[in-house]
Amino acid sequence: MSATPQKNRASRRMLAAAAGLATVGALVAAMPAGAQDRGHGHGHHKPARTVDVQLLSFNDLHGNLEPPASSAGTIPAGGVEYLASSLRTARKGHPYSITAAGGDMVGASPLLSGLFHDEPTIEALNKIDLDVTTVGNHEFDEGATELARLQNGGCHPVEGCYETGKTFQGADFPYLAANVTDEKTGKPILKPYTVWKKNGVKIGFIGVTLEGTPNVVTANGVKGLKFHDEIETVNKYAKELDQQGVKSIVALIHEGGAPASNTHNDDCDTSGAGDGISGPIVDIAKGISPKVDALVTGHTHQAYVCTIPDPAGNPRLVTSASSFGKVYTDTTLTYDRRTEDIVRTSVKSAGASNPKSANHIVSRDQRRARDMTDLIARWNALAAPIANKPQGYITADIDGRSSKASEKPLGNLIADAQLEGLAPADKGGAVVALMNPGGIRGDLVYASADGKSDGVVTYGESFTVQPFTNMMNVVDLTGAQLITALQQQVSGSNEASPKILQVSEGLTYTLDLTKTGAARVVTDTIELDGAAIDPAKTYRVAMNEFLAGGGDGFAALGQGTDKLVGASDLDLFNAYLAAHSTAAAPLAPPATDRITVIQ
């Protein structure tokens, strides 16, 4: 445990610059402190005209306290033991240092955090000295009331306190949600912004999540909430901060883009400012007021450090640090004490005083942070009776999250599990199952951490793959609606970034990526068990409740009727593993021959 945590918490609250409290909704009554005077170096000499402020940032941690498992062959990175060490090392020699995050700190978490409703992750972030984060879409997975508990503390309303004699304290840092309001009051459900102060230096932080959060979260998670335009919201509060004399502003935006390069330190600027990045963040960055000096982004799990011109045509920093704590960004903001603003120049060069920034890999060849090791061990001991229970056996890696292919081996396995569990007449009578790719949160990896149980799939590992515990639905859809749903994978809101549904065995079709929009799905190739889909016929289709609600842009799937609610996706997945594998006869990765892709 860190020294005198209650004393530190109290001092943080007293020092907090709690701007904008009058606009905060009633849902969160008492906010903890924002960022304040951490660091050292209180000199008595006259301060220099400018001071370098270090901004450390990361995003999309998703409760990955332990190093994320992957069979993708990427550089071993991540884990809060190493993230904490990286950040603490980076802060050395920087008396003005702020640590900020771009959302999705929790949600879709591995069992070590998810089993305890992400209390372990909030505790870890407190110890890491996170100063501020915006909410992401996954902060709403369990609804606004649970998000308020993560902020303010208190034991879980159903499961209670997890450790005898200990009450969950909540986040020491403020969660910002400027563009999320209560439908009834119209007020933000959390603080829209906060101001970090030290020795006369003032930097404001505004936090927003993507306006489309309701499209990527279950309906219950966003019930009673309204999500507003990112640009309009940031500009509104940037003006408010400016009127309060806060001239240096950073926007934390849980929305992102895709760089042209997959390297962790791509600057996107090879042929010109911002030319090497695409996606929603480009238009957002171009629309946000020049009053904002830098954008910390997330959501797309990409790594980039780019400059995208602001509305005045001046280059402005836009960063993202991959996901799962594998990368962090170190940015130098040059603060002018006279103007109280960040110095930005029109030309990016080595000699310029514009923001300097770089992404760094959180390598595992450094010393582990002892307090994080202890935290992980403590929670692992509580989780072990559940986490270590074998669910099934595999012959080799079964790639899911790490697979870049349209059809993923683990996606097929999950869809087959859902179909088998819901095919019996009394379970729904499903004839086909559909799985959203974003719901596959990991891989099944053959090698075990201890080297003694290779090929064993534990409950903890299956939970990491399917952490939402979504309830399964079986609904009636016409053939026409099913065809439309397949077309929606590559059209409408999904045209720029296709979301290819994982399909159960028996459903086959051709995906022609040389075409555009809905035409990419070759409709006369769509077959179920060798027979063409009949637009007029009714089919019983299994899917999780997120898809059945029309999530991820699949409006056609939200039109299902005669709904039957079945077991959870995780229960069906574990049941399938148990039924189809033993230590003597492990399960092989399924073939990927259901979707024929033309590129």
Coordinates of C-alpha atoms in Angstrom, one line a residue:
M1 CA 0.0 0.0 0.0
S2 CA 1.2 3.6 -0.6
A3 CA 2.0 5.7 2.4
T4 CA -0.8 7.6 4.1
P5 CA -3.3 7.2 1.3
Q6 CA -6.1 9.0 3.2
K7 CA -3.8 11.9 3.9
N8 CA -2.8 12.1 0.2
R9 CA -6.4 11.9 -0.8
A10 CA -7.5 14.7 1.5
S11 CA -4.7 17.0 0.3
R12 CA -5.6 16.3 -3.3
R13 CA -9.2 17.3 -2.6
M14 CA -8.1 20.5 -0.9
L15 CA -5.7 21.5 -3.7
A16 CA -8.1 20.6 -6.6
A17 CA -9.0 23.2 -9.1
A18 CA -12.6 22.3 -9.4
A19 CA -13.7 24.5 -12.2
G20 CA -17.3 24.3 -13.5
L21 CA -18.8 22.6 -10.5
A22 CA -22.0 24.6 -10.9
T23 CA -22.7 22.7 -14.0
V24 CA -22.1 19.2 -12.7
G25 CA -25.2 17.0 -12.6
A26 CA -26.7 15.6 -9.4
L27 CA -25.6 12.1 -10.3
V28 CA -22.1 12.8 -8.9
A29 CA -22.3 15.0 -5.9
A30 CA -18.8 15.1 -4.6
M31 CA -15.9 15.0 -7.0
P32 CA -12.4 14.1 -5.9
A33 CA -9.5 16.4 -6.7
G34 CA -8.2 16.9 -10.1
A35 CA -4.5 17.4 -10.8
Q36 CA -2.5 19.5 -8.6
D37 CA 1.1 20.2 -7.4
R38 CA 2.9 16.9 -7.7
G39 CA 6.6 17.1 -8.2
H40 CA 9.4 19.1 -6.7
G41 CA 11.6 22.1 -7.2
H42 CA 10.1 25.1 -5.3
G43 CA 12.9 27.6 -6.1
H44 CA 13.3 31.2 -4.8
H45 CA 14.7 32.7 -8.0
K46 CA 12.6 34.6 -10.6
P47 CA 10.9 32.0 -12.8
A48 CA 11.9 31.9 -16.5
R49 CA 9.5 33.3 -19.1
T50 CA 8.7 29.8 -20.3
V51 CA 8.5 26.4 -18.5
D52 CA 8.3 23.0 -20.0
V53 CA 5.4 20.9 -18.8
Q54 CA 5.5 17.2 -19.3
L55 CA 2.3 15.5 -20.4
L56 CA 2.3 11.8 -20.1
S57 CA -0.7 10.0 -21.6
F58 CA -2.1 6.7 -22.4
N59 CA -5.6 5.3 -23.4
D60 CA -7.7 2.1 -23.6
L61 CA -6.2 0.3 -20.7
H62 CA -9.3 -1.9 -20.4
G63 CA -8.4 -3.2 -17.0
N64 CA -5.3 -5.0 -18.3
L65 CA -3.4 -5.1 -15.1
E66 CA -1.3 -8.1 -16.1
P67 CA 0.6 -8.1 -19.4
P68 CA -1.9 -8.8 -22.2
A69 CA -1.7 -12.3 -23.6
S70 CA -1.5 -12.5 -27.4
S71 CA -0.4 -15.0 -30.0
A72 CA 0.2 -12.2 -32.6
G73 CA 4.0 -12.2 -32.2
T74 CA 4.1 -8.5 -31.3
I75 CA 6.7 -6.9 -29.1
P76 CA 6.1 -8.0 -25.5
A77 CA 4.7 -4.9 -23.8
G78 CA 2.3 -3.7 -21.2
G79 CA 1.2 -4.6 -17.7
V80 CA 0.7 -2.1 -14.9
E81 CA 3.9 -3.3 -13.2
Y82 CA 5.8 -2.0 -16.2
L83 CA 3.5 0.9 -17.0
A84 CA 4.0 2.3 -13.5
S85 CA 7.7 2.0 -13.8
S86 CA 7.8 3.6 -17.2
L87 CA 5.8 6.6 -16.0
R88 CA 7.7 7.0 -12.8
T89 CA 11.0 6.9 -14.7
A90 CA 9.7 9.3 -17.3
R91 CA 8.7 11.9 -14.6
K92 CA 12.2 12.1 -13.1
G93 CA 13.8 15.5 -13.7
H94 CA 10.4 17.0 -14.7
P95 CA 9.1 19.2 -11.9
Y96 CA 6.0 20.0 -14.0
S97 CA 4.5 16.7 -15.0
I98 CA 0.9 15.7 -15.7
T99 CA -0.5 12.2 -16.4
A100 CA -3.7 12.1 -18.4
A101 CA -5.7 9.3 -20.1
G102 CA -7.9 9.1 -23.1
G103 CA -10.7 6.9 -21.8
D104 CA -11.7 3.2 -21.6
M105 CA -9.5 2.7 -18.5
V106 CA -12.1 0.0 -17.5
G107 CA -14.6 -2.2 -19.2
A108 CA -14.1 -5.3 -21.4
S109 CA -11.5 -6.1 -18.8
P110 CA -9.7 -9.5 -18.1
L111 CA -11.1 -11.4 -15.2
L112 CA -8.6 -10.1 -12.6
S113 CA -10.2 -6.7 -12.9
G114 CA -13.6 -7.5 -14.5
L115 CA -14.6 -10.0 -11.8
F116 CA -14.4 -7.2 -9.2
H117 CA -16.2 -4.6 -11.3
D118 CA -12.8 -2.9 -12.1
E119 CA -12.1 -1.8 -8.6
P120 CA -8.5 -3.2 -8.9
T121 CA -7.9 -1.0 -12.0
I122 CA -9.0 2.1 -10.3
E123 CA -6.8 1.3 -7.3
A124 CA -3.9 0.8 -9.7
L125 CA -4.5 4.1 -11.5
N126 CA -4.6 5.9 -8.1
K127 CA -1.2 4.4 -7.3
I128 CA 0.2 5.3 -10.7
D129 CA -0.8 9.0 -9.9
L130 CA -3.1 9.4 -12.9
D131 CA -4.2 13.1 -12.8
V132 CA -7.2 13.0 -15.0
T133 CA -9.1 10.9 -17.6
T134 CA -12.0 11.3 -19.9
V135 CA -14.7 8.7 -20.0
G136 CA -14.7 6.3 -22.9
N137 CA -17.6 4.2 -24.2
H138 CA -16.7 1.3 -22.0
E139 CA -17.0 3.3 -18.9
F140 CA -20.7 3.0 -19.6
D141 CA -20.8 -0.8 -19.9
E142 CA -22.5 -1.1 -16.5
G143 CA -24.4 2.2 -16.6
A144 CA -24.0 5.7 -15.2
T145 CA -24.7 4.7 -11.6
E146 CA -21.8 2.2 -11.6
L147 CA -19.5 4.8 -13.2
A148 CA -20.4 7.2 -10.4
R149 CA -19.4 4.5 -7.9
L150 CA -16.0 4.1 -9.6
Q151 CA -15.6 7.9 -9.2
N152 CA -16.8 8.3 -5.7
G153 CA -16.3 5.0 -4.0
G154 CA -18.4 2.6 -2.0
C155 CA -18.9 -1.1 -2.2
H156 CA -20.8 -2.8 -5.1
P157 CA -24.6 -2.6 -4.5
V158 CA -25.1 -6.3 -5.2
E159 CA -21.8 -8.0 -4.4
G160 CA -20.7 -5.8 -1.6
C161 CA -17.1 -5.3 -0.4
Y162 CA -14.6 -7.8 -1.8
E163 CA -12.0 -7.5 1.1
T164 CA -13.0 -7.8 4.7
G165 CA -12.8 -4.5 6.5
K166 CA -12.1 -2.5 3.3
T167 CA -14.4 -0.1 1.5
F168 CA -13.7 0.8 -2.1
Q169 CA -12.4 4.4 -2.1
G170 CA -13.1 5.3 -5.7
A171 CA -10.8 7.3 -8.0
D172 CA -8.5 9.9 -6.7
F173 CA -8.5 11.5 -10.2
P174 CA -11.5 13.1 -11.9
Y175 CA -13.3 11.3 -14.7
L176 CA -14.5 14.0 -17.2
A177 CA -17.6 13.7 -19.3
A178 CA -18.3 17.0 -20.9
N179 CA -20.5 15.7 -23.6
V180 CA -22.6 13.3 -21.6
T181 CA -25.7 14.8 -20.0
D182 CA -28.6 13.5 -17.9
E183 CA -31.7 13.4 -20.2
K184 CA -33.9 14.9 -17.5
T185 CA -31.6 17.7 -16.1
G186 CA -29.6 18.4 -19.2
K187 CA -26.5 18.7 -17.0
P188 CA -23.2 16.8 -17.4
I189 CA -23.2 13.6 -15.3
L190 CA -19.6 14.2 -14.3
K191 CA -17.3 17.2 -14.3
P192 CA -16.8 18.5 -17.8
Y193 CA -13.3 19.8 -17.2
T194 CA -10.6 20.4 -14.5
V195 CA -7.7 22.7 -14.2
W196 CA -4.2 21.5 -13.2
K197 CA -2.2 24.2 -11.3
K198 CA 1.4 24.5 -10.1
N199 CA 3.4 27.5 -9.2
G200 CA 1.3 29.8 -11.4
V201 CA 1.1 27.4 -14.3
K202 CA -2.5 26.5 -15.3
I203 CA -3.6 23.9 -17.8
G204 CA -7.2 23.0 -18.4
F205 CA -8.4 19.6 -19.4
I206 CA -11.7 18.9 -21.2
G207 CA -12.9 15.3 -21.5
V208 CA -15.4 13.9 -24.1
T209 CA -16.3 10.4 -25.4
L210 CA -17.4 9.7 -28.9
E211 CA -20.9 11.0 -29.7
G212 CA -21.7 7.5 -31.1
T213 CA -21.2 5.8 -27.7
P214 CA -24.9 4.6 -27.7
N215 CA -24.1 2.7 -30.9
V216 CA -21.3 0.7 -29.2
V217 CA -22.7 0.1 -25.7
T218 CA -25.8 -1.9 -24.7
A219 CA -29.0 0.1 -24.3
N220 CA -29.0 -0.4 -20.5
G221 CA -25.6 1.1 -20.2
V222 CA -26.6 4.5 -21.7
K223 CA -30.2 4.6 -20.4
G224 CA -31.2 8.1 -19.4
L225 CA -28.2 9.7 -20.9
K226 CA -27.6 11.9 -23.9
F227 CA -24.3 12.1 -25.9
H228 CA -23.4 15.3 -27.6
D229 CA -21.2 16.4 -30.6
E230 CA -17.5 16.3 -29.6
I231 CA -16.5 19.5 -31.5
E232 CA -19.4 21.6 -30.2
T233 CA -18.8 20.4 -26.6
V234 CA -15.1 21.0 -26.5
N235 CA -15.4 24.4 -28.1
K236 CA -18.1 25.4 -25.6
Y237 CA -15.9 24.5 -22.6
A238 CA -12.7 25.9 -24.2
K239 CA -14.5 29.2 -24.4
E240 CA -15.6 28.9 -20.8
L241 CA -12.1 28.1 -19.6
D242 CA -10.7 31.0 -21.6
Q243 CA -13.1 33.4 -20.0
Q244 CA -11.9 32.1 -16.6
G245 CA -8.3 33.0 -17.6
V246 CA -7.2 29.5 -18.4
K247 CA -5.4 29.9 -21.8
S248 CA -3.6 26.5 -22.0
I249 CA -6.1 23.7 -22.8
V250 CA -5.8 20.0 -23.6
A251 CA -8.7 18.0 -24.9
L252 CA -9.0 14.3 -23.9
I253 CA -11.1 12.7 -26.6
H254 CA -12.2 9.1 -26.7
E255 CA -12.3 8.9 -30.5
G256 CA -9.4 8.3 -32.8
G257 CA -8.0 7.5 -36.2
A258 CA -5.9 5.1 -38.1
P259 CA -2.3 6.0 -39.1
A260 CA -0.9 4.9 -42.4
S261 CA 1.9 3.1 -40.6
N262 CA 1.6 0.4 -37.9
T263 CA 4.7 1.5 -36.1
H264 CA 4.2 2.7 -32.5
N265 CA 5.9 6.0 -33.1
D266 CA 4.4 7.0 -36.5
D267 CA 4.2 10.8 -36.8
C268 CA 1.7 10.8 -39.7
D269 CA 3.5 13.8 -41.2
T270 CA 5.7 12.2 -43.9
S271 CA 4.0 14.1 -46.8
G272 CA 2.4 17.0 -44.8
A273 CA 0.8 17.8 -41.5
G274 CA -1.9 15.1 -40.8
D275 CA -1.7 13.5 -44.2
G276 CA -0.8 10.1 -42.8
I277 CA -3.9 9.6 -40.6
S278 CA -7.5 9.0 -41.4
G279 CA -10.7 8.4 -39.4
P280 CA -13.1 10.4 -37.3
I281 CA -10.4 12.3 -35.3
V282 CA -9.3 14.1 -38.4
D283 CA -12.5 16.1 -38.9
I284 CA -12.8 16.5 -35.1
A285 CA -9.3 17.9 -34.8
K286 CA -9.9 20.3 -37.7
G287 CA -13.1 21.6 -36.1
I288 CA -11.9 22.1 -32.5
S289 CA -11.1 25.7 -31.5
P290 CA -7.5 26.9 -31.7
K291 CA -7.9 27.7 -28.0
V292 CA -7.2 24.0 -27.5
D293 CA -3.4 23.3 -27.7
A294 CA -3.3 19.5 -27.9
L295 CA -5.5 16.5 -28.3
V296 CA -5.0 13.2 -26.5
T297 CA -7.2 10.6 -28.2
G298 CA -8.1 6.9 -28.1
H299 CA -10.8 4.3 -29.0
T300 CA -9.2 3.0 -32.1
H301 CA -6.3 1.3 -30.2
Q302 CA -3.8 2.8 -32.6
A303 CA -0.5 4.5 -31.9
Y304 CA 0.4 7.8 -33.4
V305 CA 1.8 11.2 -32.7
C306 CA 0.5 13.6 -35.4
T307 CA 0.0 17.2 -36.2
I308 CA -3.4 18.1 -37.7
P309 CA -4.1 21.7 -38.6
D310 CA -6.5 23.5 -36.4
P311 CA -9.2 25.8 -37.9
A312 CA -6.7 28.6 -38.1
G313 CA -4.4 26.4 -40.1
N314 CA -1.8 26.0 -37.5
P315 CA -0.4 22.6 -36.7
R316 CA -1.7 21.0 -33.5
L317 CA -0.6 17.8 -31.7
V318 CA -2.9 14.8 -31.8
T319 CA -1.7 11.6 -30.0
S320 CA -2.8 8.1 -29.2
A321 CA -0.9 5.4 -27.3
S322 CA -2.2 2.0 -28.7
S323 CA -4.0 0.1 -25.9
F324 CA -3.8 -2.2 -22.9
G325 CA -0.9 -0.1 -21.4
K326 CA 1.5 -1.3 -24.1
V327 CA 2.5 2.3 -25.0
Y328 CA 2.6 5.7 -23.4
T329 CA 3.1 9.2 -24.9
D330 CA 5.6 11.7 -23.6
T331 CA 4.8 15.2 -24.7
T332 CA 6.5 18.5 -23.9
L333 CA 4.2 21.5 -23.7
T334 CA 6.1 24.8 -23.6
Y335 CA 4.1 27.1 -21.3
D336 CA 4.5 30.9 -21.6
R337 CA 4.1 32.5 -18.1
R338 CA 3.3 35.9 -19.6
T339 CA 0.6 34.8 -22.0
E340 CA -0.4 31.8 -19.8
D341 CA -0.7 29.8 -23.1
I342 CA 1.1 26.9 -24.7
V343 CA 3.6 28.1 -27.4
R344 CA 2.7 26.7 -30.8
T345 CA 4.6 27.5 -34.0
S346 CA 3.4 27.3 -37.5
V347 CA 6.4 25.2 -38.6
K348 CA 7.4 21.9 -37.1
S349 CA 11.2 21.8 -36.8
A350 CA 13.8 20.6 -34.3
G351 CA 14.5 24.2 -33.2
A352 CA 10.9 25.3 -32.8
S353 CA 9.3 25.6 -29.4
N354 CA 6.1 23.9 -30.5
P355 CA 5.0 20.7 -28.6
K356 CA 7.4 17.9 -28.9
S357 CA 6.0 14.4 -28.4
A358 CA 6.9 10.7 -28.9
N359 CA 5.4 7.3 -28.1
H360 CA 7.3 4.8 -26.0
I361 CA 6.8 1.1 -25.7
V362 CA 6.2 -0.1 -22.1
S363 CA 8.8 -2.8 -22.3
R364 CA 9.0 -5.7 -19.9
D365 CA 12.8 -5.6 -19.6
Q366 CA 12.6 -3.0 -16.9
R367 CA 12.2 -3.3 -13.1
R368 CA 8.6 -4.1 -12.1
A369 CA 6.9 -1.6 -9.8
R370 CA 6.7 -3.5 -6.4
D371 CA 3.4 -1.9 -5.3
M372 CA 1.8 -3.1 -8.6
T373 CA 3.2 -6.6 -8.1
D374 CA 1.6 -6.6 -4.7
L375 CA -1.7 -5.3 -5.9
I376 CA -1.9 -8.0 -8.6
A377 CA -1.0 -10.7 -6.2
R378 CA -3.6 -9.6 -3.7
W379 CA -6.5 -9.5 -6.2
N380 CA -5.3 -12.7 -7.9
A381 CA -5.5 -14.5 -4.6
L382 CA -9.2 -13.5 -4.4
A383 CA -9.8 -14.5 -8.0
A384 CA -7.9 -17.7 -8.1
P385 CA -10.7 -20.2 -7.1
I386 CA -12.7 -19.0 -10.1
A387 CA -9.9 -17.9 -12.5
N388 CA -7.9 -21.1 -12.5
K389 CA -10.7 -23.6 -13.1
P390 CA -10.1 -25.4 -16.5
Q391 CA -12.8 -25.0 -19.1
G392 CA -11.4 -26.8 -22.0
Y393 CA -8.2 -27.7 -24.0
I394 CA -6.8 -26.6 -27.3
T395 CA -4.1 -27.9 -29.6
A396 CA -2.7 -24.5 -30.7
D397 CA -3.3 -20.7 -30.5
I398 CA -6.8 -19.7 -31.6
D399 CA -6.5 -16.1 -32.8
G400 CA -9.3 -13.6 -32.1
R401 CA -8.5 -10.0 -31.1
S402 CA -5.0 -10.2 -32.7
S403 CA -6.3 -11.5 -36.0
K404 CA -6.5 -8.9 -38.8
A405 CA -8.5 -11.2 -41.1
S406 CA -12.2 -10.7 -41.8
E407 CA -13.0 -14.2 -40.6
K408 CA -11.2 -15.0 -37.3
P409 CA -10.7 -18.6 -36.0
L410 CA -11.9 -17.6 -32.6
G411 CA -14.8 -15.8 -34.1
N412 CA -15.9 -19.0 -35.7
L413 CA -15.5 -20.9 -32.5
I414 CA -17.6 -18.4 -30.5
A415 CA -20.4 -18.3 -33.2
D416 CA -20.5 -22.1 -33.3
A417 CA -20.7 -22.2 -29.5
Q418 CA -23.7 -19.8 -29.6
L419 CA -25.5 -21.8 -32.3
E420 CA -25.0 -25.1 -30.5
G421 CA -26.3 -23.7 -27.2
L422 CA -29.3 -22.1 -28.7
A423 CA -30.3 -24.5 -31.5
P424 CA -32.5 -26.8 -29.3
A425 CA -36.2 -25.8 -29.7
D426 CA -36.6 -25.1 -26.0
K427 CA -33.5 -22.8 -26.1
G428 CA -34.6 -20.7 -29.1
G429 CA -34.4 -22.9 -32.2
A430 CA -31.6 -20.9 -33.7
V431 CA -30.4 -21.9 -37.2
V432 CA -27.5 -19.4 -37.4
A433 CA -25.5 -17.3 -35.0
L434 CA -23.7 -13.9 -35.5
M435 CA -20.9 -12.5 -33.4
N436 CA -19.7 -8.9 -33.5
P437 CA -15.9 -8.7 -33.9
G438 CA -15.4 -6.0 -31.3
G439 CA -16.8 -8.3 -28.7
I440 CA -13.9 -10.6 -29.0
R441 CA -11.5 -9.2 -26.5
G442 CA -8.5 -11.6 -26.7
D443 CA -7.0 -14.7 -28.1
L444 CA -6.9 -18.3 -26.8
V445 CA -3.2 -18.8 -26.3
Y446 CA -1.7 -22.4 -26.1
A447 CA 1.3 -21.5 -23.9
S448 CA 0.5 -20.9 -20.2
A449 CA 2.2 -18.4 -18.1
D450 CA 3.6 -21.0 -15.7
G451 CA 4.7 -23.4 -18.5
K452 CA 3.0 -26.2 -16.7
S453 CA -0.5 -26.1 -18.2
D454 CA 0.0 -25.5 -21.9
G455 CA -3.2 -26.0 -23.9
V456 CA -5.5 -25.6 -20.9
V457 CA -8.2 -22.9 -21.2
T458 CA -9.0 -21.5 -17.8
Y459 CA -12.1 -19.6 -16.8
G460 CA -9.9 -16.5 -16.5
E461 CA -8.8 -17.0 -20.1
S462 CA -12.3 -17.6 -21.5
F463 CA -13.5 -14.6 -19.5
T464 CA -10.8 -12.4 -21.1
V465 CA -12.2 -13.4 -24.5
Q466 CA -15.9 -12.8 -23.6
P467 CA -15.8 -10.4 -20.6
F468 CA -19.2 -8.6 -21.1
T469 CA -21.4 -11.5 -20.0
N470 CA -23.9 -10.4 -22.6
M471 CA -27.2 -12.3 -22.5
M472 CA -27.9 -14.2 -25.7
N473 CA -31.0 -13.5 -27.8
V474 CA -32.7 -15.6 -30.4
V475 CA -35.0 -13.6 -32.7
D476 CA -37.0 -14.0 -35.9
L477 CA -35.4 -12.2 -38.9
T478 CA -36.6 -12.4 -42.5
G479 CA -34.0 -13.4 -45.1
A480 CA -34.2 -9.9 -46.4
Q481 CA -33.3 -8.5 -43.0
L482 CA -30.4 -11.0 -42.7
I483 CA -29.1 -10.0 -46.1
T484 CA -29.4 -6.3 -45.1
A485 CA -27.5 -7.0 -41.9
L486 CA -24.6 -8.5 -43.8
Q487 CA -24.6 -5.5 -46.1
Q488 CA -24.5 -3.2 -43.1
Q489 CA -21.1 -4.7 -42.2
V490 CA -19.5 -2.7 -45.1
S491 CA -21.9 0.2 -45.6
G492 CA -23.5 3.1 -43.8
S493 CA -21.6 3.9 -40.6
N494 CA -19.4 0.8 -41.2
E495 CA -18.3 1.7 -44.7
A496 CA -15.1 3.4 -43.8
S497 CA -14.2 0.8 -41.2
P498 CA -16.0 -2.5 -41.9
K499 CA -17.2 -4.6 -39.0
I500 CA -17.3 -8.1 -40.3
L501 CA -19.7 -10.4 -38.3
Q502 CA -18.3 -13.7 -37.3
V503 CA -20.8 -16.4 -38.5
S504 CA -21.6 -19.9 -37.4
E505 CA -20.8 -23.0 -39.5
G506 CA -23.3 -23.4 -42.4
L507 CA -23.5 -19.7 -43.4
T508 CA -21.3 -18.8 -46.3
Y509 CA -20.9 -15.9 -48.7
T510 CA -18.4 -13.9 -50.8
L511 CA -17.1 -10.5 -49.7
D512 CA -15.8 -8.5 -52.6
L513 CA -13.6 -5.7 -51.1
T514 CA -12.8 -4.3 -54.6
K515 CA -16.3 -2.9 -54.6
T516 CA -17.8 -0.1 -52.5
G517 CA -20.6 0.0 -49.9
A518 CA -23.3 -2.7 -49.7
A519 CA -22.2 -4.0 -53.1
R520 CA -19.2 -5.6 -51.3
V521 CA -21.5 -8.4 -50.1
V522 CA -22.2 -10.6 -53.2
T523 CA -25.9 -11.3 -52.3
D524 CA -26.4 -14.3 -54.7
T525 CA -23.6 -16.1 -52.9
I526 CA -25.2 -16.0 -49.4
E527 CA -26.2 -19.5 -48.4
L528 CA -27.2 -21.3 -45.3
D529 CA -26.4 -25.0 -45.2
G530 CA -26.0 -25.0 -49.0
A531 CA -29.3 -23.3 -49.8
A532 CA -29.7 -19.7 -50.9
I533 CA -31.2 -17.3 -48.3
D534 CA -34.8 -16.7 -49.1
P535 CA -35.7 -13.0 -48.6
A536 CA -39.3 -13.9 -47.7
K537 CA -38.5 -16.8 -45.3
T538 CA -38.1 -16.3 -41.5
Y539 CA -35.0 -17.5 -39.8
R540 CA -34.2 -17.9 -36.1
V541 CA -31.0 -16.0 -35.5
A542 CA -28.8 -16.1 -32.3
M543 CA -26.8 -13.1 -31.3
N544 CA -25.8 -11.2 -28.1
E545 CA -28.0 -8.5 -26.7
F546 CA -25.8 -5.8 -28.0
L547 CA -26.3 -6.9 -31.6
A548 CA -29.9 -7.6 -31.0
G549 CA -30.3 -4.0 -29.9
G550 CA -28.9 -2.8 -33.3
G551 CA -25.4 -2.0 -31.9
D552 CA -22.4 -1.4 -34.1
G553 CA -24.5 0.0 -36.9
F554 CA -26.5 -3.2 -37.5
A555 CA -30.0 -1.6 -37.5
A556 CA -31.4 -4.6 -39.3
L557 CA -30.5 -6.9 -36.4
G558 CA -32.5 -4.7 -34.1
Q559 CA -35.7 -5.4 -36.0
G560 CA -35.9 -9.0 -34.8
T561 CA -39.2 -10.3 -33.3
D562 CA -40.3 -13.1 -31.1
K563 CA -37.2 -12.7 -28.9
L564 CA -36.1 -15.4 -26.5
V565 CA -33.4 -14.6 -24.0
G566 CA -30.9 -17.4 -23.4
A567 CA -27.8 -18.0 -21.4
S568 CA -24.9 -15.6 -21.4
D569 CA -22.3 -15.6 -24.2
L570 CA -19.6 -16.7 -21.7
D571 CA -21.6 -19.6 -20.4
L572 CA -22.3 -20.9 -23.9
F573 CA -18.6 -20.5 -24.8
N574 CA -17.4 -22.4 -21.7
A575 CA -20.1 -25.1 -22.3
Y576 CA -18.9 -25.6 -25.8
L577 CA -15.2 -25.9 -24.7
A578 CA -16.2 -28.5 -22.1
A579 CA -18.3 -30.5 -24.6
H580 CA -15.8 -30.5 -27.4
S581 CA -12.4 -30.9 -25.7
T582 CA -10.6 -33.0 -23.1
A583 CA -7.0 -33.2 -22.0
A584 CA -6.6 -36.3 -24.2
A585 CA -8.6 -34.9 -27.1
P586 CA -8.0 -31.1 -27.3
L587 CA -9.9 -28.8 -29.6
A588 CA -8.1 -27.7 -32.8
P589 CA -8.5 -24.1 -34.2
P590 CA -11.5 -24.1 -36.6
A591 CA -11.0 -23.6 -40.3
T592 CA -11.7 -20.1 -41.7
D593 CA -13.6 -21.0 -44.9
R594 CA -17.0 -19.4 -44.4
I595 CA -16.4 -16.0 -45.9
T596 CA -14.6 -15.9 -49.3
V597 CA -12.8 -12.5 -49.5
I598 CA -11.9 -10.9 -52.8
Q599 CA -9.3 -8.1 -52.4

